[in-house]
Amino acid sequence: MNATKPTRDWYPFVGPFDPCPPKYVKSYYVPPNELIPYQPMNLPQFSLPEALRLGTLWPALYGPYEARSSMRGQQSDE
Amino acid sequence: MWIYEKKLQYPVRVSKCDPRVARYLVEQYGGADGELSAALRYLNQRYSIPNKVIGLLTDIGTEEFAHLEMIATMIYKLTKDATPQQMEEAGLGPNYVIHDNGLFYNNSSGVPWTAAYIQAKGDPLADLYEDIAAEEKARATYQWIIDMTDDVDLQDGLKFLREREIVHAMRFKEAVEIIKADQGTRKIF
């Protein structure tokens, strides 16, 4: 599977008469829980302070999200 | 049963990158007098209406779905490439938070579509007069949306849809005449 990249890309139809500058690639996010059918025992763990900060004890379930096109400021998408 | 033709009833061209208008077009998508309301209203009322006008409700209800597709295409073209910031500037910030750039059946103020928008009173005259009123309200809504944009290509599609409302209202008024005439005739069952 795509272990390095948590997003999947797809290529929407781009018409010859699109009113706005088209996006050629769109992507959606696949969280790590989708890739683990049933969580195995004894997975590696974060340190406890780190786990409290990140929201999960297990790196395998850690799926961070960054703002896509930064709302305020630059306009790079993904 | 329906047969689907994979093309629009009338070509939709949007030439101005103006996502602001998408918010107003949504009124005809999931609003009280929008195309979804119209299609569901007619296709539901037809079961309890005299035989002579069932076909009319079927035909017009079906055409309303064709109109729904056109409206969806307009909205989609205007929003598919918009960034979150552009969505917010277009007044579609709440839409983005709930639906990303997806379409949804709500009105221009964001109120979700409800079956309370449509009626089936079982009385043929009451139902047909509601249908006439719905067509006139949709025609007026198209006029006000046309007023809100200066994109002549978008206006062209909207003007077609507006004209269809006039024709539909005429057909419903004729159906009322058929119903009225039918009342005086003797029938053997």
PDB file of C-alpha atoms in Angstrom:
ATOM      1  CA  MET A   1       0.000   0.000   0.000  1.00  0.00           C
ATOM      2  CA  ASN A   2       0.936   3.631   0.091  1.00  0.00           C
ATOM      3  CA  ALA A   3       2.742   3.640   3.399  1.00  0.00           C
ATOM      4  CA  THR A   4       4.660   6.866   2.934  1.00  0.00           C
ATOM      5  CA  LYS A   5       1.808   9.124   1.828  1.00  0.00           C
ATOM      6  CA  PRO A   6      -1.466   9.357   3.771  1.00  0.00           C
ATOM      7  CA  THR A   7      -3.309  11.033   0.898  1.00  0.00           C
ATOM      8  CA  ARG A   8      -4.551   9.598  -2.375  1.00  0.00           C
ATOM      9  CA  ASP A   9      -4.635  11.669  -5.530  1.00  0.00           C
ATOM     10  CA  TRP A  10      -7.240  11.646  -8.249  1.00  0.00           C
ATOM     11  CA  TYR A  11      -7.601  13.578 -11.433  1.00  0.00           C
ATOM     12  CA  PRO A  12     -10.968  15.269 -11.914  1.00  0.00           C
ATOM     13  CA  PHE A  13     -12.370  16.085 -15.327  1.00  0.00           C
ATOM     14  CA  VAL A  14     -11.108  19.437 -16.523  1.00  0.00           C
ATOM     15  CA  GLY A  15     -13.369  21.019 -19.096  1.00  0.00           C
ATOM     16  CA  PRO A  16     -12.261  23.331 -21.895  1.00  0.00           C
ATOM     17  CA  PHE A  17     -14.600  26.031 -20.593  1.00  0.00           C
ATOM     18  CA  ASP A  18     -13.989  25.927 -16.833  1.00  0.00           C
ATOM     19  CA  PRO A  19     -14.689  29.413 -15.473  1.00  0.00           C
ATOM     20  CA  CYS A  20     -12.002  29.230 -12.796  1.00  0.00           C
ATOM     21  CA  PRO A  21      -8.345  28.112 -13.090  1.00  0.00           C
ATOM     22  CA  PRO A  22      -8.768  24.348 -12.749  1.00  0.00           C
ATOM     23  CA  LYS A  23      -7.249  22.088 -10.154  1.00  0.00           C
ATOM     24  CA  TYR A  24      -5.757  19.151 -12.024  1.00  0.00           C
ATOM     25  CA  VAL A  25      -5.172  16.985  -8.983  1.00  0.00           C
ATOM     26  CA  LYS A  26      -7.472  16.515  -6.025  1.00  0.00           C
ATOM     27  CA  SER A  27      -6.653  14.430  -3.010  1.00  0.00           C
ATOM     28  CA  TYR A  28      -8.306  12.928  -0.008  1.00  0.00           C
ATOM     29  CA  TYR A  29      -6.890  11.714   3.264  1.00  0.00           C
ATOM     30  CA  VAL A  30      -6.851   8.075   4.343  1.00  0.00           C
ATOM     31  CA  PRO A  31      -6.406   7.826   8.127  1.00  0.00           C
ATOM     32  CA  PRO A  32      -4.172   5.090   9.563  1.00  0.00           C
ATOM     33  CA  ASN A  33      -7.098   3.255  11.189  1.00  0.00           C
ATOM     34  CA  GLU A  34      -8.226   2.337   7.656  1.00  0.00           C
ATOM     35  CA  LEU A  35      -5.051   0.342   7.193  1.00  0.00           C
ATOM     36  CA  ILE A  36      -5.235  -1.633  10.459  1.00  0.00           C
ATOM     37  CA  PRO A  37      -8.118  -4.149  10.360  1.00  0.00           C
ATOM     38  CA  TYR A  38      -7.711  -5.146  14.014  1.00  0.00           C
ATOM     39  CA  GLN A  39      -5.110  -3.512  16.214  1.00  0.00           C
ATOM     40  CA  PRO A  40      -2.406  -6.046  17.175  1.00  0.00           C
ATOM     41  CA  MET A  41      -1.089  -6.273  20.708  1.00  0.00           C
ATOM     42  CA  ASN A  42       2.213  -4.771  21.798  1.00  0.00           C
ATOM     43  CA  LEU A  43       2.588  -2.097  19.135  1.00  0.00           C
ATOM     44  CA  PRO A  44       5.401   0.417  19.677  1.00  0.00           C
ATOM     45  CA  GLN A  45       4.375   3.295  21.922  1.00  0.00           C
ATOM     46  CA  PHE A  46       5.127   6.989  22.238  1.00  0.00           C
ATOM     47  CA  SER A  47       6.507   8.216  25.508  1.00  0.00           C
ATOM     48  CA  LEU A  48       3.645   9.112  27.846  1.00  0.00           C
ATOM     49  CA  PRO A  49       4.149  12.916  27.683  1.00  0.00           C
ATOM     50  CA  GLU A  50       4.324  12.681  23.903  1.00  0.00           C
ATOM     51  CA  ALA A  51       1.216  10.508  23.746  1.00  0.00           C
ATOM     52  CA  LEU A  52      -0.713  13.057  25.820  1.00  0.00           C
ATOM     53  CA  ARG A  53       0.377  15.812  23.487  1.00  0.00           C
ATOM     54  CA  LEU A  54      -0.311  13.925  20.225  1.00  0.00           C
ATOM     55  CA  GLY A  55      -3.606  12.337  21.228  1.00  0.00           C
ATOM     56  CA  THR A  56      -2.571   8.708  20.747  1.00  0.00           C
ATOM     57  CA  LEU A  57      -0.281   6.246  22.435  1.00  0.00           C
ATOM     58  CA  TRP A  58       0.661   4.485  19.211  1.00  0.00           C
ATOM     59  CA  PRO A  59       2.662   5.872  16.308  1.00  0.00           C
ATOM     60  CA  ALA A  60       0.716   3.460  14.095  1.00  0.00           C
ATOM     61  CA  LEU A  61      -2.480   5.429  14.819  1.00  0.00           C
ATOM     62  CA  TYR A  62      -0.918   8.877  14.599  1.00  0.00           C
ATOM     63  CA  GLY A  63      -2.346  10.660  11.535  1.00  0.00           C
ATOM     64  CA  PRO A  64      -1.671  14.385  11.652  1.00  0.00           C
ATOM     65  CA  TYR A  65      -3.384  16.934   9.395  1.00  0.00           C
ATOM     66  CA  GLU A  66      -1.995  20.190   8.096  1.00  0.00           C
ATOM     67  CA  ALA A  67      -4.148  22.948   6.577  1.00  0.00           C
ATOM     68  CA  ARG A  68      -4.349  22.309   2.832  1.00  0.00           C
ATOM     69  CA  SER A  69      -4.274  25.677   1.137  1.00  0.00           C
ATOM     70  CA  SER A  70      -3.267  27.815   4.039  1.00  0.00           C
ATOM     71  CA  MET A  71      -6.416  29.764   4.730  1.00  0.00           C
ATOM     72  CA  ARG A  72      -4.610  33.010   5.504  1.00  0.00           C
ATOM     73  CA  GLY A  73      -1.622  33.652   3.313  1.00  0.00           C
ATOM     74  CA  GLN A  74      -0.021  31.611   0.532  1.00  0.00           C
ATOM     75  CA  GLN A  75      -2.249  29.626  -1.775  1.00  0.00           C
ATOM     76  CA  SER A  76      -0.343  26.397  -2.478  1.00  0.00           C
ATOM     77  CA  ASP A  77      -2.710  23.449  -2.389  1.00  0.00           C
ATOM     78  CA  GLU A  78      -1.421  20.217  -0.876  1.00  0.00           C
TER      79      GLU A  78
ATOM     80  CA  MET B   1     -38.907   3.611 -14.883  1.00  0.00           C
ATOM     81  CA  TRP B   2     -36.632   6.159 -16.446  1.00  0.00           C
ATOM     82  CA  ILE B   3     -34.172   6.163 -19.289  1.00  0.00           C
ATOM     83  CA  TYR B   4     -31.159   8.349 -18.647  1.00  0.00           C
ATOM     84  CA  GLU B   5     -29.559  10.364 -21.388  1.00  0.00           C
ATOM     85  CA  LYS B   6     -26.049  11.383 -20.411  1.00  0.00           C
ATOM     86  CA  LYS B   7     -26.269  14.968 -21.536  1.00  0.00           C
ATOM     87  CA  LEU B   8     -27.812  18.133 -20.189  1.00  0.00           C
ATOM     88  CA  GLN B   9     -31.202  19.349 -21.351  1.00  0.00           C
ATOM     89  CA  TYR B  10     -29.614  22.652 -22.355  1.00  0.00           C
ATOM     90  CA  PRO B  11     -25.897  23.420 -22.490  1.00  0.00           C
ATOM     91  CA  VAL B  12     -24.475  25.039 -19.371  1.00  0.00           C
ATOM     92  CA  ARG B  13     -21.660  27.512 -19.870  1.00  0.00           C
ATOM     93  CA  VAL B  14     -20.128  29.469 -17.022  1.00  0.00           C
ATOM     94  CA  SER B  15     -17.565  31.986 -18.212  1.00  0.00           C
ATOM     95  CA  LYS B  16     -16.844  34.137 -15.174  1.00  0.00           C
ATOM     96  CA  CYS B  17     -14.951  32.802 -12.183  1.00  0.00           C
ATOM     97  CA  ASP B  18     -17.439  34.087  -9.621  1.00  0.00           C
ATOM     98  CA  PRO B  19     -18.091  31.466  -6.902  1.00  0.00           C
ATOM     99  CA  ARG B  20     -20.264  34.054  -5.146  1.00  0.00           C
ATOM    100  CA  VAL B  21     -23.089  33.238  -7.561  1.00  0.00           C
ATOM    101  CA  ALA B  22     -22.906  29.539  -6.605  1.00  0.00           C
ATOM    102  CA  ARG B  23     -24.346  30.435  -3.244  1.00  0.00           C
ATOM    103  CA  TYR B  24     -27.388  31.983  -4.901  1.00  0.00           C
ATOM    104  CA  LEU B  25     -27.786  29.152  -7.406  1.00  0.00           C
ATOM    105  CA  VAL B  26     -28.076  26.756  -4.482  1.00  0.00           C
ATOM    106  CA  GLU B  27     -31.505  28.260  -3.837  1.00  0.00           C
ATOM    107  CA  GLN B  28     -32.734  26.514  -6.978  1.00  0.00           C
ATOM    108  CA  TYR B  29     -30.948  23.316  -5.970  1.00  0.00           C
ATOM    109  CA  GLY B  30     -32.225  22.700  -2.463  1.00  0.00           C
ATOM    110  CA  GLY B  31     -34.510  25.654  -1.788  1.00  0.00           C
ATOM    111  CA  ALA B  32     -38.264  25.652  -1.183  1.00  0.00           C
ATOM    112  CA  ASP B  33     -39.049  26.568  -4.785  1.00  0.00           C
ATOM    113  CA  GLY B  34     -36.038  24.795  -6.249  1.00  0.00           C
ATOM    114  CA  GLU B  35     -35.838  22.027  -8.800  1.00  0.00           C
ATOM    115  CA  LEU B  36     -35.556  19.226  -6.244  1.00  0.00           C
ATOM    116  CA  SER B  37     -38.757  20.382  -4.549  1.00  0.00           C
ATOM    117  CA  ALA B  38     -40.467  20.649  -7.918  1.00  0.00           C
ATOM    118  CA  ALA B  39     -39.451  17.193  -9.130  1.00  0.00           C
ATOM    119  CA  LEU B  40     -40.412  15.435  -5.916  1.00  0.00           C
ATOM    120  CA  ARG B  41     -43.651  17.398  -5.604  1.00  0.00           C
ATOM    121  CA  TYR B  42     -44.961  16.501  -9.059  1.00  0.00           C
ATOM    122  CA  LEU B  43     -43.745  12.924  -9.153  1.00  0.00           C
ATOM    123  CA  ASN B  44     -45.437  12.302  -5.814  1.00  0.00           C
ATOM    124  CA  GLN B  45     -48.715  14.119  -6.462  1.00  0.00           C
ATOM    125  CA  ARG B  46     -49.325  12.188  -9.667  1.00  0.00           C
ATOM    126  CA  TYR B  47     -50.498   9.067  -7.836  1.00  0.00           C
ATOM    127  CA  SER B  48     -53.613  10.674  -6.401  1.00  0.00           C
ATOM    128  CA  ILE B  49     -54.608  12.915  -9.296  1.00  0.00           C
ATOM    129  CA  PRO B  50     -57.236  12.192 -12.001  1.00  0.00           C
ATOM    130  CA  ASN B  51     -55.901  10.087 -14.858  1.00  0.00           C
ATOM    131  CA  LYS B  52     -55.992  12.858 -17.406  1.00  0.00           C
ATOM    132  CA  VAL B  53     -53.219  14.847 -15.758  1.00  0.00           C
ATOM    133  CA  ILE B  54     -50.984  12.051 -14.430  1.00  0.00           C
ATOM    134  CA  GLY B  55     -48.877  12.106 -17.573  1.00  0.00           C
ATOM    135  CA  LEU B  56     -48.383  15.848 -17.289  1.00  0.00           C
ATOM    136  CA  LEU B  57     -47.036  15.519 -13.756  1.00  0.00           C
ATOM    137  CA  THR B  58     -44.760  12.669 -14.842  1.00  0.00           C
ATOM    138  CA  ASP B  59     -43.356  14.637 -17.759  1.00  0.00           C
ATOM    139  CA  ILE B  60     -42.830  17.881 -15.884  1.00  0.00           C
ATOM    140  CA  GLY B  61     -41.481  16.128 -12.783  1.00  0.00           C
ATOM    141  CA  THR B  62     -38.965  14.342 -14.970  1.00  0.00           C
ATOM    142  CA  GLU B  63     -37.933  17.561 -16.669  1.00  0.00           C
ATOM    143  CA  GLU B  64     -37.360  19.137 -13.251  1.00  0.00           C
ATOM    144  CA  PHE B  65     -34.674  16.526 -12.619  1.00  0.00           C
ATOM    145  CA  ALA B  66     -33.058  17.579 -15.888  1.00  0.00           C
ATOM    146  CA  HIS B  67     -33.107  21.147 -14.577  1.00  0.00           C
ATOM    147  CA  LEU B  68     -31.629  19.974 -11.270  1.00  0.00           C
ATOM    148  CA  GLU B  69     -28.676  18.563 -13.198  1.00  0.00           C
ATOM    149  CA  MET B  70     -28.143  21.863 -14.961  1.00  0.00           C
ATOM    150  CA  ILE B  71     -28.169  23.796 -11.692  1.00  0.00           C
ATOM    151  CA  ALA B  72     -25.787  21.269 -10.147  1.00  0.00           C
ATOM    152  CA  THR B  73     -23.451  21.690 -13.110  1.00  0.00           C
ATOM    153  CA  MET B  74     -23.459  25.466 -12.712  1.00  0.00           C
ATOM    154  CA  ILE B  75     -22.728  25.246  -8.980  1.00  0.00           C
ATOM    155  CA  TYR B  76     -20.056  22.601  -9.502  1.00  0.00           C
ATOM    156  CA  LYS B  77     -18.271  24.580 -12.187  1.00  0.00           C
ATOM    157  CA  LEU B  78     -18.182  27.637  -9.928  1.00  0.00           C
ATOM    158  CA  THR B  79     -16.960  25.863  -6.796  1.00  0.00           C
ATOM    159  CA  LYS B  80     -14.847  22.881  -7.876  1.00  0.00           C
ATOM    160  CA  ASP B  81     -11.625  24.869  -8.074  1.00  0.00           C
ATOM    161  CA  ALA B  82     -12.226  27.262  -5.204  1.00  0.00           C
ATOM    162  CA  THR B  83      -9.812  27.308  -2.271  1.00  0.00           C
ATOM    163  CA  PRO B  84     -11.187  27.457   1.265  1.00  0.00           C
ATOM    164  CA  GLN B  85     -10.453  31.172   1.265  1.00  0.00           C
ATOM    165  CA  GLN B  86     -12.307  31.699  -2.009  1.00  0.00           C
ATOM    166  CA  MET B  87     -15.237  29.693  -0.656  1.00  0.00           C
ATOM    167  CA  GLU B  88     -15.349  31.945   2.395  1.00  0.00           C
ATOM    168  CA  GLU B  89     -15.160  35.087   0.291  1.00  0.00           C
ATOM    169  CA  ALA B  90     -18.089  33.737  -1.744  1.00  0.00           C
ATOM    170  CA  GLY B  91     -20.148  33.400   1.426  1.00  0.00           C
ATOM    171  CA  LEU B  92     -19.699  29.626   1.305  1.00  0.00           C
ATOM    172  CA  GLY B  93     -17.501  29.279   4.391  1.00  0.00           C
ATOM    173  CA  PRO B  94     -20.155  27.268   6.254  1.00  0.00           C
ATOM    174  CA  ASN B  95     -20.615  25.066   3.156  1.00  0.00           C
ATOM    175  CA  TYR B  96     -16.890  24.373   3.132  1.00  0.00           C
ATOM    176  CA  VAL B  97     -16.834  23.455   6.803  1.00  0.00           C
ATOM    177  CA  ILE B  98     -19.664  20.961   6.378  1.00  0.00           C
ATOM    178  CA  HIS B  99     -19.251  19.693   2.823  1.00  0.00           C
ATOM    179  CA  ASP B 100     -15.784  20.721   1.566  1.00  0.00           C
ATOM    180  CA  ASN B 101     -16.483  21.785  -2.029  1.00  0.00           C
ATOM    181  CA  GLY B 102     -19.336  19.304  -2.295  1.00  0.00           C
ATOM    182  CA  LEU B 103     -22.887  20.205  -3.221  1.00  0.00           C
ATOM    183  CA  PHE B 104     -25.719  19.776  -0.794  1.00  0.00           C
ATOM    184  CA  TYR B 105     -29.472  20.214  -0.833  1.00  0.00           C
ATOM    185  CA  ASN B 106     -29.824  23.391   1.164  1.00  0.00           C
ATOM    186  CA  ASN B 107     -31.066  26.836   0.268  1.00  0.00           C
ATOM    187  CA  SER B 108     -28.965  29.949  -0.241  1.00  0.00           C
ATOM    188  CA  SER B 109     -29.036  30.588   3.506  1.00  0.00           C
ATOM    189  CA  GLY B 110     -27.782  27.086   4.274  1.00  0.00           C
ATOM    190  CA  VAL B 111     -31.085  25.685   5.553  1.00  0.00           C
ATOM    191  CA  PRO B 112     -31.269  21.993   4.588  1.00  0.00           C
ATOM    192  CA  TRP B 113     -33.984  20.822   2.234  1.00  0.00           C
ATOM    193  CA  THR B 114     -37.102  19.492   3.934  1.00  0.00           C
ATOM    194  CA  ALA B 115     -40.156  17.621   2.692  1.00  0.00           C
ATOM    195  CA  ALA B 116     -42.188  20.361   4.377  1.00  0.00           C
ATOM    196  CA  TYR B 117     -41.440  22.444   1.266  1.00  0.00           C
ATOM    197  CA  ILE B 118     -43.815  20.303  -0.796  1.00  0.00           C
ATOM    198  CA  GLN B 119     -47.423  19.287  -0.447  1.00  0.00           C
ATOM    199  CA  ALA B 120     -49.808  16.600  -1.554  1.00  0.00           C
ATOM    200  CA  LYS B 121     -53.304  17.536  -0.498  1.00  0.00           C
ATOM    201  CA  GLY B 122     -55.030  14.833  -2.511  1.00  0.00           C
ATOM    202  CA  ASP B 123     -57.393  17.435  -3.907  1.00  0.00           C
ATOM    203  CA  PRO B 124     -56.602  17.896  -7.602  1.00  0.00           C
ATOM    204  CA  LEU B 125     -57.331  21.619  -7.686  1.00  0.00           C
ATOM    205  CA  ALA B 126     -55.428  22.328  -4.490  1.00  0.00           C
ATOM    206  CA  ASP B 127     -52.443  20.370  -5.769  1.00  0.00           C
ATOM    207  CA  LEU B 128     -52.454  21.936  -9.221  1.00  0.00           C
ATOM    208  CA  TYR B 129     -52.748  25.464  -7.853  1.00  0.00           C
ATOM    209  CA  GLU B 130     -49.792  24.710  -5.584  1.00  0.00           C
ATOM    210  CA  ASP B 131     -47.880  23.564  -8.651  1.00  0.00           C
ATOM    211  CA  ILE B 132     -48.738  26.731 -10.558  1.00  0.00           C
ATOM    212  CA  ALA B 133     -47.618  28.837  -7.592  1.00  0.00           C
ATOM    213  CA  ALA B 134     -44.385  26.833  -7.345  1.00  0.00           C
ATOM    214  CA  GLU B 135     -43.611  27.433 -11.014  1.00  0.00           C
ATOM    215  CA  GLU B 136     -44.233  31.170 -10.696  1.00  0.00           C
ATOM    216  CA  LYS B 137     -42.084  31.362  -7.576  1.00  0.00           C
ATOM    217  CA  ALA B 138     -39.291  29.469  -9.322  1.00  0.00           C
ATOM    218  CA  ARG B 139     -39.575  31.825 -12.307  1.00  0.00           C
ATOM    219  CA  ALA B 140     -39.242  34.815  -9.983  1.00  0.00           C
ATOM    220  CA  THR B 141     -36.268  33.239  -8.212  1.00  0.00           C
ATOM    221  CA  TYR B 142     -34.533  32.737 -11.561  1.00  0.00           C
ATOM    222  CA  GLN B 143     -35.109  36.390 -12.350  1.00  0.00           C
ATOM    223  CA  TRP B 144     -33.515  37.497  -9.098  1.00  0.00           C
ATOM    224  CA  ILE B 145     -30.530  35.171  -9.656  1.00  0.00           C
ATOM    225  CA  ILE B 146     -30.110  36.526 -13.193  1.00  0.00           C
ATOM    226  CA  ASP B 147     -30.035  39.983 -11.586  1.00  0.00           C
ATOM    227  CA  MET B 148     -27.173  38.861  -9.323  1.00  0.00           C
ATOM    228  CA  THR B 149     -24.702  37.973 -12.104  1.00  0.00           C
ATOM    229  CA  ASP B 150     -23.266  39.687 -15.163  1.00  0.00           C
ATOM    230  CA  ASP B 151     -21.967  36.462 -16.731  1.00  0.00           C
ATOM    231  CA  VAL B 152     -23.971  36.378 -19.954  1.00  0.00           C
ATOM    232  CA  ASP B 153     -23.271  32.680 -20.546  1.00  0.00           C
ATOM    233  CA  LEU B 154     -24.533  31.747 -17.102  1.00  0.00           C
ATOM    234  CA  GLN B 155     -27.495  34.050 -17.646  1.00  0.00           C
ATOM    235  CA  ASP B 156     -28.238  32.220 -20.888  1.00  0.00           C
ATOM    236  CA  GLY B 157     -28.710  28.898 -19.083  1.00  0.00           C
ATOM    237  CA  LEU B 158     -30.755  30.564 -16.365  1.00  0.00           C
ATOM    238  CA  LYS B 159     -32.955  32.282 -18.931  1.00  0.00           C
ATOM    239  CA  PHE B 160     -33.725  28.922 -20.516  1.00  0.00           C
ATOM    240  CA  LEU B 161     -34.695  27.498 -17.126  1.00  0.00           C
ATOM    241  CA  ARG B 162     -36.821  30.547 -16.375  1.00  0.00           C
ATOM    242  CA  GLU B 163     -38.685  30.172 -19.648  1.00  0.00           C
ATOM    243  CA  ARG B 164     -39.420  26.526 -18.850  1.00  0.00           C
ATOM    244  CA  GLU B 165     -41.106  27.652 -15.615  1.00  0.00           C
ATOM    245  CA  ILE B 166     -43.446  29.818 -17.667  1.00  0.00           C
ATOM    246  CA  VAL B 167     -44.300  26.902 -19.947  1.00  0.00           C
ATOM    247  CA  HIS B 168     -44.848  24.571 -17.013  1.00  0.00           C
ATOM    248  CA  ALA B 169     -47.164  27.042 -15.292  1.00  0.00           C
ATOM    249  CA  MET B 170     -49.155  27.263 -18.528  1.00  0.00           C
ATOM    250  CA  ARG B 171     -49.480  23.480 -18.717  1.00  0.00           C
ATOM    251  CA  PHE B 172     -50.606  23.273 -15.107  1.00  0.00           C
ATOM    252  CA  LYS B 173     -53.214  25.960 -15.753  1.00  0.00           C
ATOM    253  CA  GLU B 174     -54.482  23.904 -18.676  1.00  0.00           C
ATOM    254  CA  ALA B 175     -54.642  20.901 -16.353  1.00  0.00           C
ATOM    255  CA  VAL B 176     -56.842  22.957 -14.023  1.00  0.00           C
ATOM    256  CA  GLU B 177     -59.179  23.632 -16.954  1.00  0.00           C
ATOM    257  CA  ILE B 178     -59.311  19.910 -17.729  1.00  0.00           C
ATOM    258  CA  ILE B 179     -60.137  19.127 -14.106  1.00  0.00           C
ATOM    259  CA  LYS B 180     -62.835  21.795 -13.974  1.00  0.00           C
ATOM    260  CA  ALA B 181     -64.463  20.628 -17.207  1.00  0.00           C
ATOM    261  CA  ASP B 182     -64.384  17.054 -15.992  1.00  0.00           C
ATOM    262  CA  GLN B 183     -66.452  17.913 -12.937  1.00  0.00           C
ATOM    263  CA  GLY B 184     -69.659  18.548 -14.920  1.00  0.00           C
ATOM    264  CA  THR B 185     -69.550  15.445 -17.076  1.00  0.00           C
ATOM    265  CA  ARG B 186     -71.510  12.274 -16.387  1.00  0.00           C
ATOM    266  CA  LYS B 187     -69.431   9.214 -16.012  1.00  0.00           C
ATOM    267  CA  ILE B 188     -70.326   5.561 -15.753  1.00  0.00           C
ATOM    268  CA  PHE B 189     -67.976   3.624 -13.526  1.00  0.00           C
TER     269      PHE B 189
END
